[in-house]
PDB file of C-alpha atoms and ligand atoms in Angstrom:
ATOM      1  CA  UNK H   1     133.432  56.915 142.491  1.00 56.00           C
ATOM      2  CA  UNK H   2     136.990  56.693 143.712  1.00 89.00           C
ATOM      3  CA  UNK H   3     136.129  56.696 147.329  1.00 93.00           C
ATOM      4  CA  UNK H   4     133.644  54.348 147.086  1.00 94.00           C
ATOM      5  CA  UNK H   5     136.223  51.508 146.315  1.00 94.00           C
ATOM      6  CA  UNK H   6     138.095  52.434 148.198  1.00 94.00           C
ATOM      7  CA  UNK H   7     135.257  52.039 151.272  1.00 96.00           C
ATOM      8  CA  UNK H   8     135.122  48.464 149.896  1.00 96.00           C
ATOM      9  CA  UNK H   9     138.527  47.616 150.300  1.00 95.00           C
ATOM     10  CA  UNK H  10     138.332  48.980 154.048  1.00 96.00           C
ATOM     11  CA  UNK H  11     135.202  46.621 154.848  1.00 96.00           C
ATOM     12  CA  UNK H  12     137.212  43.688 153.211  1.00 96.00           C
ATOM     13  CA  UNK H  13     140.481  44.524 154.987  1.00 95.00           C
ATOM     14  CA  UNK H  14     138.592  44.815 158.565  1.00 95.00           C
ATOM     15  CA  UNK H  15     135.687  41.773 158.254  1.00 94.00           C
ATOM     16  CA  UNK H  16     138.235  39.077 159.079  1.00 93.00           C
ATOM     17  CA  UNK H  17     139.934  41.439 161.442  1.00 91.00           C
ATOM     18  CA  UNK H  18     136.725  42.133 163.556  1.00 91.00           C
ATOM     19  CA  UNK H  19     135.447  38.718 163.226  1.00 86.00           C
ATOM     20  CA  UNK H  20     131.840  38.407 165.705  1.00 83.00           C
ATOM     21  CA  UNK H  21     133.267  42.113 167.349  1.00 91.00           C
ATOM     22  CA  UNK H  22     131.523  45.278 167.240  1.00 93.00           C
ATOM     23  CA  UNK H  23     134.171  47.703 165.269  1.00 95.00           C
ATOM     24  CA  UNK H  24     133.819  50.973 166.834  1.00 96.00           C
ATOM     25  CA  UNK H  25     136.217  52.884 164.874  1.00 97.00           C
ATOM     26  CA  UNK H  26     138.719  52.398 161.853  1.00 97.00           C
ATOM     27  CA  UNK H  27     142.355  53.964 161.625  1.00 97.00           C
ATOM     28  CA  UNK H  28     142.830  54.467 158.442  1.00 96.00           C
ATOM     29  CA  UNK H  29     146.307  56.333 157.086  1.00 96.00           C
ATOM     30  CA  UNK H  30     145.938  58.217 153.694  1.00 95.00           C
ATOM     31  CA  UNK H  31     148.897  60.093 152.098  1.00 94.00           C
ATOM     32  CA  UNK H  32     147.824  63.300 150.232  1.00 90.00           C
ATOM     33  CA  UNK H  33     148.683  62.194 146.305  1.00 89.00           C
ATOM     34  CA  UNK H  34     145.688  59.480 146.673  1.00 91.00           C
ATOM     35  CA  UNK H  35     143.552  62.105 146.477  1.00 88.00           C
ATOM     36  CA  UNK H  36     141.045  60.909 148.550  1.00 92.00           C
ATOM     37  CA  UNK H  37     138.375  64.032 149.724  1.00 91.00           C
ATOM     38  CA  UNK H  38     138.361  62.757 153.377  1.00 90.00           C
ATOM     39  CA  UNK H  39     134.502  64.762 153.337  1.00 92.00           C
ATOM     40  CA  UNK H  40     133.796  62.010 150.620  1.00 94.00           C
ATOM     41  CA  UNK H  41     135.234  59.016 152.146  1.00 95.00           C
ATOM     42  CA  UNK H  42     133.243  59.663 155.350  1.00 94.00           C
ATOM     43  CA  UNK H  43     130.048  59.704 153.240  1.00 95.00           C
ATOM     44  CA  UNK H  44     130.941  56.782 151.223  1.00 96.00           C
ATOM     45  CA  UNK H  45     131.760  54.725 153.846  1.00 97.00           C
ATOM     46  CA  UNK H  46     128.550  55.191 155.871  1.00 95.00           C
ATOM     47  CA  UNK H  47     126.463  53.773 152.767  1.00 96.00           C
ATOM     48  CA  UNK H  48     129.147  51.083 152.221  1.00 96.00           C
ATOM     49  CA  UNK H  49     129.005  50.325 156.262  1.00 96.00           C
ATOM     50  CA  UNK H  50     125.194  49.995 156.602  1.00 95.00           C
ATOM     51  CA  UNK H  51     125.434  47.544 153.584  1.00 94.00           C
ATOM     52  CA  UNK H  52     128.363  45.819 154.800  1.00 93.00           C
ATOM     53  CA  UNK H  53     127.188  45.414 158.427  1.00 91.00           C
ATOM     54  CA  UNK H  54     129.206  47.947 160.171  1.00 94.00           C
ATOM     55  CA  UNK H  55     126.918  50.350 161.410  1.00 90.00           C
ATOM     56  CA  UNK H  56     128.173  52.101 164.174  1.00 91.00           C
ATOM     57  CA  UNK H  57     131.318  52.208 163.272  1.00 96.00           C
ATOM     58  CA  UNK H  58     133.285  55.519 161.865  1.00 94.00           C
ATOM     59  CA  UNK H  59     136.323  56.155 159.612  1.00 95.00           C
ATOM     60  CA  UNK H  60     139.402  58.167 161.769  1.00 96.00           C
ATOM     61  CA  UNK H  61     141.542  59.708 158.661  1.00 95.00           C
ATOM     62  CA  UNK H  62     145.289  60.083 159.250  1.00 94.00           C
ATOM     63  CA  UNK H  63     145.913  62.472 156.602  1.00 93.00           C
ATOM     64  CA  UNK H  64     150.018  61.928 155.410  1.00 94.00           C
ATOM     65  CA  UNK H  65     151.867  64.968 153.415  1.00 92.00           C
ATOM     66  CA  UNK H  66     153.512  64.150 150.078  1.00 92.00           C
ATOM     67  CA  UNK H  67     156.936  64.029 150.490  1.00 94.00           C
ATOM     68  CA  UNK H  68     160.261  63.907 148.318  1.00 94.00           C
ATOM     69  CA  UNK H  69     163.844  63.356 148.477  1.00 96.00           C
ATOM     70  CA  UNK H  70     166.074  65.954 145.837  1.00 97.00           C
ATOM     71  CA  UNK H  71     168.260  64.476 143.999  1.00 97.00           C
ATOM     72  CA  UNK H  72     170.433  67.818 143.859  1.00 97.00           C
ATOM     73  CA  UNK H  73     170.402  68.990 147.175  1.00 97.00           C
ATOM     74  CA  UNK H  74     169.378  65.250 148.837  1.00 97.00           C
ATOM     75  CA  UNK H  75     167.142  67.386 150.848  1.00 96.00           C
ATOM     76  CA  UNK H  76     163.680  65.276 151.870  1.00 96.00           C
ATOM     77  CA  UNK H  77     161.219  67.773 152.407  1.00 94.00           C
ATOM     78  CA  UNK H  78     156.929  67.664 152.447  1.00 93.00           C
ATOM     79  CA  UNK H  79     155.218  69.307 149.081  1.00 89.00           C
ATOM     80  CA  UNK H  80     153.229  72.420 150.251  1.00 79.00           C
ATOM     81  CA  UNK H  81     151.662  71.903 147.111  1.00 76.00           C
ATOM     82  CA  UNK H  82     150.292  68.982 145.184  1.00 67.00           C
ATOM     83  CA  UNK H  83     150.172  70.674 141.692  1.00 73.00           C
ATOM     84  CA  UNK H  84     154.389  71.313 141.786  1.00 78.00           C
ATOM     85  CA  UNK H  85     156.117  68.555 142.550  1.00 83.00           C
ATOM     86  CA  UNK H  86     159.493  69.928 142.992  1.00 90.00           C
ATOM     87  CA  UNK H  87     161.607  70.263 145.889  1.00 94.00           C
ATOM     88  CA  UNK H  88     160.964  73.206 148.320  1.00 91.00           C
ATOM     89  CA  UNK H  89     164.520  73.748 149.493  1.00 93.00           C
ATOM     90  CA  UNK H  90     166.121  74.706 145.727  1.00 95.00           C
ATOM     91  CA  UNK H  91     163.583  74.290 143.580  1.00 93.00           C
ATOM     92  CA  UNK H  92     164.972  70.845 141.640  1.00 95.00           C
ATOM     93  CA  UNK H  93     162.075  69.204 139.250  1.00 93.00           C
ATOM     94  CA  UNK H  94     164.989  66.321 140.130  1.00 95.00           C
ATOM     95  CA  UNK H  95     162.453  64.871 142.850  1.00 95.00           C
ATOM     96  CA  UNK H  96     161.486  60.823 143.753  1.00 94.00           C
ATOM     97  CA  UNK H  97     158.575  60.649 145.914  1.00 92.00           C
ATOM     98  CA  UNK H  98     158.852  59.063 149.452  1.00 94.00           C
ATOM     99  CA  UNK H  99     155.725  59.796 151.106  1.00 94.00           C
ATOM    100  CA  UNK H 100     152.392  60.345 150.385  1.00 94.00           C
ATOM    101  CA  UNK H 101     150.843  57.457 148.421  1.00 93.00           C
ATOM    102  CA  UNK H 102     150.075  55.250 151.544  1.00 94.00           C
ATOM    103  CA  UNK H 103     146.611  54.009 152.271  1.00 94.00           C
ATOM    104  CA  UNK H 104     146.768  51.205 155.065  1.00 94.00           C
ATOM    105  CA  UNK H 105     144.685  51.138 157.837  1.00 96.00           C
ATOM    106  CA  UNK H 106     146.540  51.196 160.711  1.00 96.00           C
ATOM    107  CA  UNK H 107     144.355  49.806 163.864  1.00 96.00           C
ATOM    108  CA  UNK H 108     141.115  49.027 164.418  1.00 96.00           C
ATOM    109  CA  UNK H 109     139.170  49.754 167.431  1.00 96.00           C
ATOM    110  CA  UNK H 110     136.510  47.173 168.387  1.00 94.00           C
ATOM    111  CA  UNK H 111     133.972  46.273 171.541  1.00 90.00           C
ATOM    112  CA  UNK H 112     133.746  43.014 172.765  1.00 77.00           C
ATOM    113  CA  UNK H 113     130.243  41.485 172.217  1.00 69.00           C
ATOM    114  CA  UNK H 114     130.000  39.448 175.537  1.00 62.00           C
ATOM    115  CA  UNK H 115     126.647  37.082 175.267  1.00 59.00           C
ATOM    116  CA  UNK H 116     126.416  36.688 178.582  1.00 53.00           C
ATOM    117  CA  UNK H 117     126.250  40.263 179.325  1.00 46.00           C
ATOM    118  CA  UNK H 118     123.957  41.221 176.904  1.00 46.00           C
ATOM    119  CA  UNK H 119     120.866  41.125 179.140  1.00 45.00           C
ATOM    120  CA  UNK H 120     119.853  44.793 180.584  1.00 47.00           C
ATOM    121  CA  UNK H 121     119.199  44.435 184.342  1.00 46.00           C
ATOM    122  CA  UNK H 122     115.698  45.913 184.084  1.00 43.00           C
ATOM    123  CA  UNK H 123     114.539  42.506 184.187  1.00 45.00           C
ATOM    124  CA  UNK H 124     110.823  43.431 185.941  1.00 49.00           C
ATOM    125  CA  UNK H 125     109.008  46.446 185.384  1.00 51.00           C
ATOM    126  CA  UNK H 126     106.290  46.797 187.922  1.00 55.00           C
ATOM    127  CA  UNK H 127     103.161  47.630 186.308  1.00 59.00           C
ATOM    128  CA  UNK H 128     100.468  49.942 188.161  1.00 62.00           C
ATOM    129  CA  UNK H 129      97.025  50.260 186.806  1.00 59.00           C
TER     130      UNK H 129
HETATM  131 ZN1   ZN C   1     166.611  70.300 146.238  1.00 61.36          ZN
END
């Protein structure tokens, strides 16, 4: 599966990033001719985070159009459809692609893991019998 790869790559890309921190959530950007079902990435990567240690921590998709430049009317417009890649404005096949085929992730959120404040305060819990 596609998007299960691709869930590995993420956990590789963010373990050094996180180091000992809890990672809380992951920006990642994903332009729309990768394909990626964003339904199936989220599912993928909670199996892939359990096994990779990052529980707790979700997947926030930046979905990015596809996007070309004409090379008739120099017109850079976003595809309203992935099946015709042509441009929008005058119809040119005559099309280079400038946008859609990123996947990066872009920023990841984490919580400091403080062991000194770890400790709940309910220290004593008086016991009646
Ligand atoms: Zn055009």
């Amino acid at each position: 599966m596609h998007e299960l790869s691709l869930c590995h790559a993420i956990a590789g890309v963010v373990r050094p990033h996180a180091a000992d921190r809890e990672v809380t959530v992951i920006h990642v950007r994903i332009g729309a001719l990768r394909q990626v079902i964003p339904e199936t990435l989220a599912f993928c990567w909670e199996l892939v985070a359990a096994q990779e240690g990052f529980d707790g921590a979700r997947l926030e998709i930046d979905p990015v159009p596809a996007s070309v430049t004409c090379a008739s009317c120099s017109v850079t417009s976003d595809l309203e459809s992935r099946y015709s890649i042509s441009c929008p404005a005058c119809g040119s096949c005559e099309v280079s692609v400038v946008g859609g085929e990123e996947f990066l992730i872009t920023s990841i959120d984490v919580r400091a893991v403080s062991p000194s404040a770890v400790s709940p305060s309910a220290a004593t819990t008086p016991e009646r019998g």
